[in-house]
Amino acid sequence: MSKTFTPPQTEDARRELEALGLSKDQLPGAIPRHIAIIMDGNGRWAKAKGYDRSKGHAAGAEALIPIIKLCCNLGVEALTLYTFSTENWTRPNSEVGFLMELCPEYLRRERQLLIDNNMRFRHVGKREGLPQTVLDEIDTTLEVTKDHTGMTMSLALNYGSRAEIIDAVQSIAQRVTDGDIKPQDIDETTISDALYTGGLPDPDLLIRTAGEMRLSNYLLWQISYAELWVTDAYWPDFSCDHLREALRNFAGRNRRFGAVEPR
Ligand code: IPE
Ligand code: IPE
Ligand code: MG
């Protein structure tokens, strides 16, 4: 990342870390540098309550705020949220329309939260296809948070991992054509840097709500060694306590990265 990450040093931050109840031996490396979340289940949440699906999306947007604050306070460096996939355009027009209005409204409303917490904003996904109203709010949020040094909060919006890989391959191929690099110089860093997430560390923890055991075209390259946590809770019900449970479990994992020795 262009700027050195600075974790928050506030009293809230100290308290939140203490509330996790991790031991001193666990603490180094216990907090994921990067958490990616597939926020799923808004529709089922709404259906279970007899509401329209849009109400589920609105409730999902609200549920996100305490999660962002908690991640920020715990010193998480990057939080990447699956908000709208390239495949979600196949949903009914009314639902897509609702989401494309909710998104800019949310960014406008919550911009101050990012500013107050020294967070940087990032859009991960294709700009083409997004309405201008969404792009304008993305650009304003990018601009007002660009000098911040705290957690990077990325919205994966109009995101698909395969589309991302195609874009990356095309940009690398162009660099080869331009004589900027040789084919044999292409390595993992070349590819990582060419993805929409370029510069972010790979996710250490991938959380999926609403119980589905699949990746739905999310960060396929980046999650090669992420730890997985799937909960049955629908996204609008996902609380800070759910996140703490995932984090405690993560802290107890033995990440071997293909080697024999424990970490
Ligand atoms: C996730 O909730 C939000 C988006 C994909 C935009 P869903 O809308 O997929 O909720 P379910 O899976 O139908 O319950
Ligand atoms: C993944 O959820 C996309 C987001 C959460 C934005 P989906 O609901 O679109 O995934 P599938 O269709 O169950 O695979
Ligand atoms: Mg879903």
Tab-separated table of C-alpha atoms and ligand atoms in Angstrom:
chain	number	residue	atom	x	y	z
A	1	MET	CA	0.000	0.000	0.000
A	2	SER	CA	1.211	3.485	-0.743
A	3	LYS	CA	1.023	4.735	2.856
A	4	THR	CA	2.184	2.942	5.968
A	5	PHE	CA	-0.751	1.538	7.857
A	6	THR	CA	-1.264	3.013	11.319
A	7	PRO	CA	-3.527	1.056	13.691
A	8	PRO	CA	-5.745	3.113	16.008
A	9	GLN	CA	-4.310	3.847	19.468
A	10	THR	CA	-7.564	4.910	21.093
A	11	GLU	CA	-9.093	3.706	24.354
A	12	ASP	CA	-11.921	2.099	22.316
A	13	ALA	CA	-9.350	0.157	20.332
A	14	ARG	CA	-7.640	-1.105	23.500
A	15	ARG	CA	-11.000	-2.142	24.975
A	16	GLU	CA	-12.109	-3.969	21.838
A	17	LEU	CA	-8.914	-5.993	21.730
A	18	GLU	CA	-9.305	-6.867	25.392
A	19	ALA	CA	-12.934	-7.932	24.806
A	20	LEU	CA	-11.717	-10.587	22.374
A	21	GLY	CA	-10.105	-12.289	25.351
A	22	LEU	CA	-7.065	-13.565	23.460
A	23	SER	CA	-4.026	-14.588	25.451
A	24	LYS	CA	-0.694	-12.738	25.131
A	25	ASP	CA	0.846	-15.719	23.289
A	26	GLN	CA	-1.994	-15.699	20.808
A	27	LEU	CA	-1.908	-11.982	20.122
A	28	PRO	CA	0.904	-11.582	17.592
A	29	GLY	CA	-0.699	-12.521	14.300
A	30	ALA	CA	-4.068	-13.195	15.916
A	31	ILE	CA	-5.816	-10.333	14.184
A	32	PRO	CA	-6.132	-10.882	10.432
A	33	ARG	CA	-4.450	-8.156	8.406
A	34	HIS	CA	-7.173	-8.465	5.802
A	35	ILE	CA	-10.732	-9.703	6.287
A	36	ALA	CA	-12.939	-10.339	3.252
A	37	ILE	CA	-16.667	-10.828	3.739
A	38	ILE	CA	-19.355	-12.287	1.480
A	39	MET	CA	-22.355	-10.501	2.942
A	40	ASP	CA	-25.055	-12.968	1.932
A	41	GLY	CA	-28.604	-13.647	3.080
A	42	ASN	CA	-30.323	-10.264	2.874
A	43	GLY	CA	-33.113	-11.744	0.763
A	44	ARG	CA	-33.687	-14.740	3.031
A	45	TRP	CA	-33.663	-12.482	6.086
A	46	ALA	CA	-36.389	-10.359	4.508
A	47	LYS	CA	-38.416	-13.382	3.371
A	48	ALA	CA	-38.326	-14.920	6.848
A	49	LYS	CA	-39.838	-11.724	8.210
A	50	GLY	CA	-42.403	-11.359	5.427
A	51	TYR	CA	-40.698	-8.253	4.029
A	52	ASP	CA	-39.744	-7.227	0.538
A	53	ARG	CA	-36.138	-8.144	-0.439
A	54	SER	CA	-35.210	-4.468	-0.552
A	55	LYS	CA	-35.821	-4.227	3.180
A	56	GLY	CA	-33.236	-6.971	3.622
A	57	HIS	CA	-30.672	-4.958	1.674
A	58	ALA	CA	-31.405	-1.840	3.710
A	59	ALA	CA	-31.028	-3.830	6.943
A	60	GLY	CA	-27.800	-5.330	5.580
A	61	ALA	CA	-26.371	-1.871	4.994
A	62	GLU	CA	-27.134	-0.939	8.612
A	63	ALA	CA	-25.576	-4.139	9.941
A	64	LEU	CA	-22.317	-3.202	8.274
A	65	ILE	CA	-21.614	-0.091	10.324
A	66	PRO	CA	-20.675	-1.731	13.674
A	67	ILE	CA	-18.636	-4.362	11.795
A	68	ILE	CA	-16.594	-1.668	10.049
A	69	LYS	CA	-16.015	0.108	13.379
A	70	LEU	CA	-14.968	-3.077	15.145
A	71	CYS	CA	-12.517	-4.101	12.411
A	72	CYS	CA	-11.059	-0.624	12.439
A	73	ASN	CA	-10.658	-0.638	16.237
A	74	LEU	CA	-9.023	-4.051	16.210
A	75	GLY	CA	-6.310	-2.814	13.884
A	76	VAL	CA	-7.427	-4.764	10.812
A	77	GLU	CA	-5.536	-3.299	7.866
A	78	ALA	CA	-8.037	-4.090	5.115
A	79	LEU	CA	-11.715	-5.012	5.044
A	80	THR	CA	-13.161	-6.006	1.675
A	81	LEU	CA	-16.915	-6.338	1.391
A	82	TYR	CA	-18.747	-8.166	-1.380
A	83	THR	CA	-21.525	-5.736	-2.129
A	84	PHE	CA	-22.620	-6.480	-5.697
A	85	SER	CA	-21.213	-9.086	-8.053
A	86	THR	CA	-20.958	-9.001	-11.841
A	87	GLU	CA	-23.524	-11.841	-11.740
A	88	ASN	CA	-25.974	-9.849	-9.598
A	89	TRP	CA	-27.001	-7.829	-12.695
A	90	THR	CA	-29.146	-10.854	-13.616
A	91	ARG	CA	-31.535	-10.063	-10.734
A	92	PRO	CA	-34.868	-8.328	-11.398
A	93	ASN	CA	-34.519	-4.689	-12.508
A	94	SER	CA	-36.355	-3.463	-9.442
A	95	GLU	CA	-33.839	-5.125	-7.085
A	96	VAL	CA	-30.802	-3.956	-9.065
A	97	GLY	CA	-32.300	-0.457	-9.205
A	98	PHE	CA	-32.826	-0.438	-5.455
A	99	LEU	CA	-29.221	-1.532	-4.801
A	100	MET	CA	-27.834	1.079	-7.205
A	101	GLU	CA	-29.698	3.750	-5.257
A	102	LEU	CA	-28.824	2.360	-1.840
A	103	CYS	CA	-25.140	2.330	-2.625
A	104	PRO	CA	-24.518	6.026	-3.328
A	105	GLU	CA	-26.884	7.026	-0.536
A	106	TYR	CA	-24.918	4.822	1.857
A	107	LEU	CA	-21.570	6.231	0.770
A	108	ARG	CA	-22.859	9.786	1.200
A	109	ARG	CA	-24.264	9.002	4.620
A	110	GLU	CA	-21.340	7.025	5.999
A	111	ARG	CA	-18.481	9.061	4.525
A	112	GLN	CA	-18.018	10.822	7.841
A	113	LEU	CA	-17.500	7.474	9.579
A	114	LEU	CA	-14.546	6.813	7.274
A	115	ILE	CA	-13.172	10.311	7.810
A	116	ASP	CA	-13.536	10.198	11.604
A	117	ASN	CA	-11.738	6.858	11.758
A	118	ASN	CA	-8.824	7.677	9.433
A	119	MET	CA	-10.041	5.000	6.996
A	120	ARG	CA	-9.189	4.830	3.342
A	121	PHE	CA	-11.854	3.880	0.834
A	122	ARG	CA	-11.353	1.758	-2.230
A	123	HIS	CA	-13.575	0.461	-4.986
A	124	VAL	CA	-12.779	-3.070	-6.065
A	125	GLY	CA	-14.518	-3.970	-9.297
A	126	LYS	CA	-15.365	-2.703	-12.754
A	127	ARG	CA	-16.347	0.933	-13.158
A	128	GLU	CA	-17.961	0.241	-16.547
A	129	GLY	CA	-21.612	-0.599	-16.068
A	130	LEU	CA	-22.061	1.298	-12.799
A	131	PRO	CA	-24.442	4.282	-12.911
A	132	GLN	CA	-22.825	7.730	-12.835
A	133	THR	CA	-24.469	8.479	-9.467
A	134	VAL	CA	-22.595	5.518	-7.962
A	135	LEU	CA	-19.305	6.484	-9.648
A	136	ASP	CA	-19.609	10.069	-8.386
A	137	GLU	CA	-20.016	8.961	-4.770
A	138	ILE	CA	-17.169	6.466	-5.151
A	139	ASP	CA	-14.907	9.215	-6.501
A	140	THR	CA	-15.816	11.703	-3.775
A	141	THR	CA	-15.206	9.076	-1.088
A	142	LEU	CA	-11.867	8.108	-2.666
A	143	GLU	CA	-10.819	11.736	-2.760
A	144	VAL	CA	-11.701	12.637	0.839
A	145	THR	CA	-10.040	9.534	2.285
A	146	LYS	CA	-6.946	9.321	0.074
A	147	ASP	CA	-4.500	10.719	2.651
A	148	HIS	CA	-5.721	8.528	5.490
A	149	THR	CA	-3.458	5.881	6.996
A	150	GLY	CA	-5.897	3.608	8.854
A	151	MET	CA	-7.905	0.618	7.652
A	152	THR	CA	-8.671	0.364	3.935
A	153	MET	CA	-12.360	-0.353	3.485
A	154	SER	CA	-13.045	-1.692	0.019
A	155	LEU	CA	-16.437	-2.182	-1.525
A	156	ALA	CA	-16.428	-4.987	-4.077
A	157	LEU	CA	-19.068	-3.483	-6.286
A	158	ASN	CA	-19.671	-4.750	-9.810
A	159	TYR	CA	-16.979	-7.244	-8.840
A	160	GLY	CA	-16.248	-10.651	-10.308
A	161	SER	CA	-13.005	-12.489	-9.836
A	162	ARG	CA	-12.873	-13.835	-13.380
A	163	ALA	CA	-13.526	-10.386	-14.851
A	164	GLU	CA	-10.753	-9.063	-12.607
A	165	ILE	CA	-8.335	-11.728	-13.834
A	166	ILE	CA	-9.219	-10.973	-17.473
A	167	ASP	CA	-8.557	-7.251	-16.884
A	168	ALA	CA	-5.262	-8.067	-15.166
A	169	VAL	CA	-4.121	-10.381	-17.967
A	170	GLN	CA	-4.991	-7.741	-20.552
A	171	SER	CA	-3.062	-5.032	-18.711
A	172	ILE	CA	-0.012	-7.299	-18.305
A	173	ALA	CA	-0.199	-8.312	-21.986
A	174	GLN	CA	-0.244	-4.624	-22.907
A	175	ARG	CA	2.872	-4.008	-20.790
A	176	VAL	CA	4.604	-6.859	-22.612
A	177	THR	CA	3.556	-5.430	-25.995
A	178	ASP	CA	4.864	-2.014	-24.923
A	179	GLY	CA	8.209	-3.589	-24.016
A	180	ASP	CA	7.773	-2.597	-20.365
A	181	ILE	CA	8.294	-6.177	-19.097
A	182	LYS	CA	9.322	-9.527	-20.577
A	183	PRO	CA	6.960	-12.549	-20.393
A	184	GLN	CA	9.507	-14.419	-18.263
A	185	ASP	CA	9.490	-11.544	-15.728
A	186	ILE	CA	5.811	-12.131	-14.903
A	187	ASP	CA	5.612	-13.439	-11.349
A	188	GLU	CA	3.041	-13.589	-8.539
A	189	THR	CA	3.644	-9.944	-7.624
A	190	THR	CA	3.063	-8.821	-11.231
A	191	ILE	CA	-0.324	-10.550	-11.171
A	192	SER	CA	-1.311	-9.470	-7.634
A	193	ASP	CA	-0.447	-5.870	-8.439
A	194	ALA	CA	-2.514	-5.932	-11.647
A	195	LEU	CA	-5.683	-7.036	-9.819
A	196	TYR	CA	-8.236	-4.495	-8.539
A	197	THR	CA	-6.888	-5.238	-5.045
A	198	GLY	CA	-3.293	-4.416	-6.064
A	199	GLY	CA	-1.270	-3.232	-3.066
A	200	LEU	CA	-3.539	-4.818	-0.454
A	201	PRO	CA	-2.300	-7.832	1.505
A	202	ASP	CA	-4.113	-11.073	0.621
A	203	PRO	CA	-7.120	-11.816	2.862
A	204	ASP	CA	-6.227	-13.909	5.911
A	205	LEU	CA	-9.846	-14.603	6.770
A	206	LEU	CA	-12.850	-15.029	4.476
A	207	ILE	CA	-16.235	-14.855	6.179
A	208	ARG	CA	-19.444	-15.895	4.429
A	209	THR	CA	-22.825	-15.411	6.056
A	210	ALA	CA	-26.074	-17.296	5.315
A	211	GLY	CA	-24.500	-20.726	5.221
A	212	GLU	CA	-23.620	-21.208	1.553
A	213	MET	CA	-20.399	-23.198	1.080
A	214	ARG	CA	-19.214	-21.490	-2.074
A	215	LEU	CA	-17.056	-18.605	-3.219
A	216	SER	CA	-19.399	-17.040	-5.798
A	217	ASN	CA	-16.561	-15.634	-7.918
A	218	TYR	CA	-14.967	-13.697	-5.045
A	219	LEU	CA	-11.242	-12.931	-4.813
A	220	LEU	CA	-10.247	-16.308	-6.253
A	221	TRP	CA	-6.552	-15.459	-6.661
A	222	GLN	CA	-6.263	-13.519	-3.398
A	223	ILE	CA	-7.823	-16.090	-1.045
A	224	SER	CA	-5.389	-18.904	-1.907
A	225	TYR	CA	-4.390	-19.226	1.748
A	226	ALA	CA	-7.271	-17.474	3.512
A	227	GLU	CA	-8.904	-19.218	6.451
A	228	LEU	CA	-12.615	-19.799	5.837
A	229	TRP	CA	-15.454	-19.091	8.267
A	230	VAL	CA	-19.041	-19.751	7.248
A	231	THR	CA	-21.888	-18.896	9.579
A	232	ASP	CA	-25.590	-19.622	9.129
A	233	ALA	CA	-26.503	-16.120	10.329
A	234	TYR	CA	-28.072	-13.991	7.605
A	235	TRP	CA	-26.039	-10.868	6.931
A	236	PRO	CA	-28.507	-8.390	8.543
A	237	ASP	CA	-28.240	-10.466	11.759
A	238	PHE	CA	-24.442	-10.648	11.695
A	239	SER	CA	-23.297	-8.781	14.792
A	240	CYS	CA	-20.024	-7.838	16.455
A	241	ASP	CA	-20.403	-10.961	18.592
A	242	HIS	CA	-20.510	-13.115	15.444
A	243	LEU	CA	-17.357	-11.398	14.225
A	244	ARG	CA	-15.620	-11.891	17.597
A	245	GLU	CA	-16.492	-15.598	17.431
A	246	ALA	CA	-14.926	-15.837	13.967
A	247	LEU	CA	-11.840	-13.968	15.149
A	248	ARG	CA	-11.359	-16.161	18.226
A	249	ASN	CA	-11.612	-19.207	16.024
A	250	PHE	CA	-9.158	-17.673	13.532
A	251	ALA	CA	-6.687	-16.980	16.358
A	252	GLY	CA	-6.655	-20.709	17.147
A	253	ARG	CA	-5.983	-21.865	13.581
A	254	ASN	CA	-2.659	-23.378	12.661
A	255	ARG	CA	-1.757	-21.804	9.325
A	256	ARG	CA	0.864	-23.967	7.690
A	257	PHE	CA	1.011	-22.518	4.179
A	258	GLY	CA	1.946	-25.927	2.852
A	259	ALA	CA	4.803	-26.462	5.307
A	260	VAL	CA	5.043	-28.941	8.168
A	261	GLU	CA	6.048	-26.659	11.027
A	262	PRO	CA	3.285	-24.941	12.986
A	263	ARG	CA	3.370	-21.132	12.890
B	1	IPE	C1	-26.603	-10.564	-0.453
B	1	IPE	O1	-27.859	-11.007	-0.103
B	1	IPE	C2	-26.643	-9.190	-1.079
B	1	IPE	C3	-26.395	-9.182	-2.523
B	1	IPE	C4	-26.032	-10.190	-3.242
B	1	IPE	C5	-26.571	-7.911	-3.213
B	1	IPE	P1	-28.801	-11.774	-1.143
B	1	IPE	O2	-29.664	-10.756	-1.802
B	1	IPE	O3	-28.008	-12.616	-2.047
B	1	IPE	O4	-29.648	-12.650	-0.153
B	1	IPE	P2	-30.191	-14.127	-0.417
B	1	IPE	O5	-28.997	-14.969	-0.754
B	1	IPE	O6	-31.176	-14.041	-1.533
B	1	IPE	O7	-30.797	-14.521	0.884
B	2	IPE	C1	-22.540	-13.222	-3.461
B	2	IPE	O1	-23.821	-13.564	-3.089
B	2	IPE	C2	-22.477	-11.769	-3.860
B	2	IPE	C3	-22.651	-10.804	-2.768
B	2	IPE	C4	-22.784	-11.107	-1.512
B	2	IPE	C5	-22.661	-9.440	-3.164
B	2	IPE	P1	-24.882	-14.185	-4.123
B	2	IPE	O2	-26.146	-14.328	-3.383
B	2	IPE	O3	-24.895	-13.386	-5.365
B	2	IPE	O4	-24.206	-15.594	-4.430
B	2	IPE	P2	-24.894	-16.933	-4.969
B	2	IPE	O5	-25.794	-16.544	-6.109
B	2	IPE	O6	-25.644	-17.544	-3.836
B	2	IPE	O7	-23.725	-17.787	-5.384
B	3	MG	MG	-27.411	-14.564	-1.930
